[in-house]
Amino acid sequence: ADGLKLAAAGKLTVCTHLPFKPFQVRDTKGAIVGFDVDYMDLVAKKLGLTQTIVDTPFEGIKSGQDLKIGKCDVAAAGMTITKTRQQVMDFSVPYFDNTQSLLVKAGQPYKTLADFKGKKIGGEVGNTGLKFAQNNAAKYGFTVVEYQDTTTLQQALATNQIQGAMDDLPIWTVLVAEDKRFTIATKFATNEQYGYSVAKGANPKLLATVNEVITSSLKDGSYAKLYTKWMQL
Ligand code: GLN
């Protein structure tokens, strides 16, 4: 495809951070599936490419570094568009509305952040939920603990190393639908929007294609289909 810069010929190389179900997760056979995966398949198809996924720490994705060094062509990681991130990568139009949510063990008395005085809240390294927890820690008197991914975060909660786990609402709604050990104590109107991103200033044609796919999917019903397929919201 003309004017496209690609990490590997014939492929749309996508950086993500597993697992972030329902956006990206391994199924029982080990294949990576999810809302973002289906979306990037649409983009790849439109460009005559096949998608290949690179699982990599979120820090490298959100810092723009992975895109900058050409580890991948596009980042698709349920990533919130922020002013800081916009300075180091080019985002698509928004494709998903998100708020933070606090996961607790079912049957526990935690309802609001004020109930966490002297307790521990976990979050994922580098993400907006961790930052939101950190920004509220002093005010409510809780401690923040960092985890590498949603698996270690929910394990820490299951084993009582922490009393709450902060992460994006679609992640925890899917989890609580499957795992009755957990419930969502509260949600926060953080007014986040997800975007896909490409290297800053370096891949306008790819970005335009991503935007076209998002815009047309909203009109032709394919967005609604993917939403129903993956979300528990
Ligand atoms: N939406 C959140 C963020 O961008 C979480 C993303 C993630 O952990 N994969 O920080």
Short mmCIF file of C-alpha atoms and ligand atoms in Angstrom, two decimals:
data_model
loop_
_atom_site.label_atom_id
_atom_site.label_comp_id
_atom_site.label_asym_id
_atom_site.label_seq_id
_atom_site.Cartn_x
_atom_site.Cartn_y
_atom_site.Cartn_z
CA ALA A 1 0.00 0.00 0.00
CA ASP A 2 1.33 3.42 -1.04
CA GLY A 3 2.64 5.83 1.58
CA LEU A 4 2.49 3.30 4.38
CA LYS A 5 5.44 2.74 6.64
CA LEU A 6 5.35 -0.77 8.06
CA ALA A 7 7.46 -2.57 10.66
CA ALA A 8 7.19 -5.76 8.57
CA ALA A 9 6.18 -6.05 4.91
CA GLY A 10 2.66 -7.33 4.33
CA LYS A 11 1.77 -7.05 7.98
CA LEU A 12 0.02 -4.66 10.31
CA THR A 13 2.13 -5.00 13.44
CA VAL A 14 0.14 -4.10 16.54
CA CYS A 15 1.51 -3.43 20.03
CA THR A 16 -0.66 -4.40 22.96
CA HIS A 17 -0.38 -5.44 26.59
CA LEU A 18 -1.99 -8.74 27.55
CA PRO A 19 -4.32 -9.56 29.10
CA PHE A 20 -6.86 -6.72 28.95
CA LYS A 21 -10.07 -8.63 28.47
CA PRO A 22 -12.34 -7.91 26.56
CA PHE A 23 -10.01 -5.76 24.41
CA GLN A 24 -7.18 -8.30 24.12
CA VAL A 25 -6.85 -11.69 25.77
CA ARG A 26 -5.68 -15.21 24.93
CA ASP A 27 -8.49 -17.68 24.36
CA THR A 28 -8.30 -21.28 25.60
CA LYS A 29 -6.31 -22.25 22.48
CA GLY A 30 -3.78 -19.45 23.00
CA ALA A 31 -5.00 -17.22 20.18
CA ILE A 32 -5.18 -13.50 20.95
CA VAL A 33 -8.76 -12.28 20.59
CA GLY A 34 -10.83 -9.27 21.62
CA PHE A 35 -12.51 -6.04 20.64
CA ASP A 36 -9.27 -4.27 19.67
CA VAL A 37 -8.09 -7.39 17.83
CA ASP A 38 -11.25 -7.49 15.70
CA TYR A 39 -10.89 -3.76 15.02
CA MET A 40 -7.28 -4.07 13.91
CA ASP A 41 -8.33 -6.96 11.65
CA LEU A 42 -10.72 -4.54 9.94
CA VAL A 43 -7.90 -2.02 9.50
CA ALA A 44 -5.48 -4.68 8.23
CA LYS A 45 -8.07 -6.00 5.77
CA LYS A 46 -8.71 -2.54 4.39
CA LEU A 47 -4.97 -2.18 3.69
CA GLY A 48 -4.54 -5.69 2.29
CA LEU A 49 -2.40 -6.73 5.26
CA THR A 50 -2.60 -9.37 7.97
CA GLN A 51 -2.45 -8.44 11.63
CA THR A 52 0.41 -9.59 13.82
CA ILE A 53 0.36 -8.77 17.54
CA VAL A 54 3.30 -7.90 19.80
CA ASP A 55 2.63 -8.32 23.54
CA THR A 56 4.75 -5.78 25.37
CA PRO A 57 4.77 -3.81 28.67
CA PHE A 58 2.28 -0.92 28.80
CA GLU A 59 5.02 1.59 29.71
CA GLY A 60 6.60 1.24 26.25
CA ILE A 61 3.23 1.65 24.60
CA LYS A 62 1.99 4.68 26.51
CA SER A 63 5.35 6.47 26.34
CA GLY A 64 5.20 6.33 22.53
CA GLN A 65 8.58 4.58 22.54
CA ASP A 66 7.46 1.30 20.91
CA LEU A 67 5.87 3.22 18.03
CA LYS A 68 8.84 5.55 17.72
CA ILE A 69 11.39 2.73 17.40
CA GLY A 70 9.16 0.83 14.97
CA LYS A 71 8.43 -2.14 17.20
CA CYS A 72 4.92 -1.88 15.81
CA ASP A 73 2.85 0.23 13.42
CA VAL A 74 -0.11 0.86 15.67
CA ALA A 75 -0.87 0.63 19.39
CA ALA A 76 -4.19 -1.00 20.28
CA ALA A 77 -4.29 -1.50 24.02
CA GLY A 78 -7.52 -0.08 25.39
CA MET A 79 -5.46 3.07 25.73
CA THR A 80 -6.93 6.32 27.01
CA ILE A 81 -6.20 9.47 25.01
CA THR A 82 -4.44 11.91 27.34
CA LYS A 83 -2.73 15.27 26.73
CA THR A 84 0.63 13.82 27.80
CA ARG A 85 0.33 10.86 25.45
CA GLN A 86 -0.84 13.09 22.59
CA GLN A 87 2.54 14.82 22.75
CA VAL A 88 4.40 11.60 21.98
CA MET A 89 2.08 9.79 19.54
CA ASP A 90 -0.78 10.48 17.11
CA PHE A 91 -4.17 9.20 18.24
CA SER A 92 -7.14 8.17 16.16
CA VAL A 93 -10.58 9.60 16.75
CA PRO A 94 -12.00 8.17 20.01
CA TYR A 95 -13.50 4.68 19.75
CA PHE A 96 -14.63 3.91 23.30
CA ASP A 97 -15.84 5.79 26.42
CA ASN A 98 -14.31 4.67 29.71
CA THR A 99 -14.47 5.42 33.42
CA GLN A 100 -12.42 4.04 36.30
CA SER A 101 -13.91 1.43 38.59
CA LEU A 102 -12.90 -0.17 41.85
CA LEU A 103 -13.03 -3.96 42.15
CA VAL A 104 -13.40 -5.53 45.62
CA LYS A 105 -14.06 -8.99 46.95
CA ALA A 106 -17.76 -9.82 47.17
CA GLY A 107 -19.27 -9.41 50.63
CA GLN A 108 -16.74 -6.80 51.76
CA PRO A 109 -18.01 -3.50 53.24
CA TYR A 110 -16.13 -1.16 50.85
CA LYS A 111 -18.38 1.30 49.00
CA THR A 112 -16.45 4.55 48.51
CA LEU A 113 -12.81 5.66 48.59
CA ALA A 114 -13.35 6.94 52.14
CA ASP A 115 -13.79 3.31 53.24
CA PHE A 116 -10.17 2.56 52.23
CA LYS A 117 -8.46 4.57 54.98
CA GLY A 118 -5.40 2.56 56.06
CA LYS A 119 -6.06 0.00 53.29
CA LYS A 120 -4.36 -0.82 49.99
CA ILE A 121 -5.59 -0.19 46.45
CA GLY A 122 -3.78 -1.78 43.50
CA GLY A 123 -3.44 -0.52 39.94
CA GLU A 124 -1.58 -1.37 36.74
CA VAL A 125 1.82 0.21 36.06
CA GLY A 126 1.59 3.30 33.86
CA ASN A 127 -2.15 3.34 33.38
CA THR A 128 -4.79 5.96 34.08
CA GLY A 129 -6.41 3.93 36.87
CA LEU A 130 -3.14 3.80 38.80
CA LYS A 131 -2.75 7.55 38.36
CA PHE A 132 -6.32 8.17 39.51
CA ALA A 133 -5.66 6.05 42.63
CA GLN A 134 -2.38 7.87 43.30
CA ASN A 135 -4.09 11.26 42.93
CA ASN A 136 -6.63 10.29 45.60
CA ALA A 137 -4.38 8.37 48.02
CA ALA A 138 -3.40 11.22 50.34
CA LYS A 139 -6.93 12.63 50.55
CA TYR A 140 -8.47 9.27 51.58
CA GLY A 141 -5.50 7.79 53.43
CA PHE A 142 -4.96 4.60 51.41
CA THR A 143 -1.74 3.17 49.97
CA VAL A 144 -1.30 2.42 46.25
CA VAL A 145 0.41 -0.77 45.06
CA GLU A 146 1.52 -1.30 41.43
CA TYR A 147 1.05 -4.49 39.38
CA GLN A 148 2.25 -5.37 35.87
CA ASP A 149 -1.08 -6.54 34.46
CA THR A 150 -4.72 -7.33 35.23
CA THR A 151 -3.89 -10.96 36.13
CA THR A 152 -1.45 -10.13 38.93
CA LEU A 153 -3.72 -7.29 40.05
CA GLN A 154 -6.78 -9.51 40.48
CA GLN A 155 -4.69 -12.27 42.09
CA ALA A 156 -3.46 -9.76 44.66
CA LEU A 157 -7.07 -8.88 45.45
CA ALA A 158 -8.15 -12.52 45.59
CA THR A 159 -5.38 -13.25 48.11
CA ASN A 160 -6.09 -10.14 50.25
CA GLN A 161 -2.77 -8.40 49.56
CA ILE A 162 -4.86 -5.41 48.57
CA GLN A 163 -8.48 -4.50 49.38
CA GLY A 164 -9.37 -2.77 46.11
CA ALA A 165 -8.21 -2.90 42.47
CA MET A 166 -8.56 0.15 40.22
CA ASP A 167 -8.95 -0.38 36.50
CA ASP A 168 -11.12 0.41 33.47
CA LEU A 169 -14.83 -0.38 33.89
CA PRO A 170 -15.21 -2.71 30.85
CA ILE A 171 -12.43 -4.93 32.24
CA TRP A 172 -14.01 -5.38 35.64
CA THR A 173 -17.57 -5.78 34.30
CA VAL A 174 -16.42 -8.73 32.17
CA LEU A 175 -14.54 -10.21 35.13
CA VAL A 176 -17.41 -9.96 37.64
CA ALA A 177 -19.77 -11.56 35.11
CA GLU A 178 -17.45 -14.61 35.10
CA ASP A 179 -16.04 -14.65 38.60
CA LYS A 180 -18.44 -14.24 41.52
CA ARG A 181 -15.59 -13.81 44.03
CA PHE A 182 -15.48 -10.17 42.93
CA THR A 183 -17.81 -7.20 42.67
CA ILE A 184 -17.51 -3.55 41.59
CA ALA A 185 -17.73 -1.29 44.67
CA THR A 186 -17.91 2.02 42.84
CA LYS A 187 -17.32 3.81 39.54
CA PHE A 188 -15.73 7.20 38.93
CA ALA A 189 -16.62 9.65 36.18
CA THR A 190 -13.10 10.05 34.82
CA ASN A 191 -14.50 10.76 31.33
CA GLU A 192 -11.83 8.87 29.42
CA GLN A 193 -11.86 7.96 25.76
CA TYR A 194 -9.79 5.25 24.10
CA GLY A 195 -7.86 5.80 20.91
CA TYR A 196 -5.59 3.76 18.65
CA SER A 197 -2.25 5.42 17.95
CA VAL A 198 0.63 5.58 15.50
CA ALA A 199 4.13 7.10 15.68
CA LYS A 200 4.07 10.88 16.03
CA GLY A 201 4.05 12.60 12.64
CA ALA A 202 5.31 9.48 10.89
CA ASN A 203 2.33 7.53 9.57
CA PRO A 204 -0.52 9.82 8.45
CA LYS A 205 -1.89 7.34 5.90
CA LEU A 206 -2.19 4.57 8.47
CA LEU A 207 -3.84 6.95 10.93
CA ALA A 208 -6.30 8.09 8.26
CA THR A 209 -7.21 4.46 7.54
CA VAL A 210 -7.77 3.74 11.24
CA ASN A 211 -10.02 6.80 11.44
CA GLU A 212 -11.96 5.73 8.33
CA VAL A 213 -12.54 2.27 9.80
CA ILE A 214 -13.77 3.72 13.13
CA THR A 215 -16.04 6.26 11.45
CA SER A 216 -17.58 3.81 8.97
CA SER A 217 -18.04 1.10 11.63
CA LEU A 218 -20.12 3.51 13.68
CA LYS A 219 -22.40 4.08 10.68
CA ASP A 220 -22.68 0.58 9.21
CA GLY A 221 -23.48 -1.31 12.41
CA SER A 222 -20.18 -3.18 12.72
CA TYR A 223 -19.23 -1.19 15.83
CA ALA A 224 -22.50 -2.17 17.51
CA LYS A 225 -21.88 -5.82 16.61
CA LEU A 226 -18.41 -5.81 18.13
CA TYR A 227 -19.71 -4.04 21.22
CA THR A 228 -22.37 -6.69 21.76
CA LYS A 229 -19.87 -9.48 21.05
CA TRP A 230 -17.31 -8.35 23.64
CA MET A 231 -18.81 -6.05 26.28
CA GLN A 232 -20.78 -6.79 29.42
CA LEU A 233 -21.62 -3.10 29.90
N1 GLN B 1 -7.21 2.87 29.59
C1 GLN B 1 -6.14 2.76 30.53
C2 GLN B 1 -4.97 3.62 30.13
O1 GLN B 1 -4.85 4.00 29.01
C3 GLN B 1 -5.68 1.33 30.72
C4 GLN B 1 -5.01 0.70 29.54
C5 GLN B 1 -4.33 -0.61 29.86
O2 GLN B 1 -3.98 -0.87 31.02
N2 GLN B 1 -4.14 -1.45 28.88
O3 GLN B 1 -4.11 3.93 30.91
#
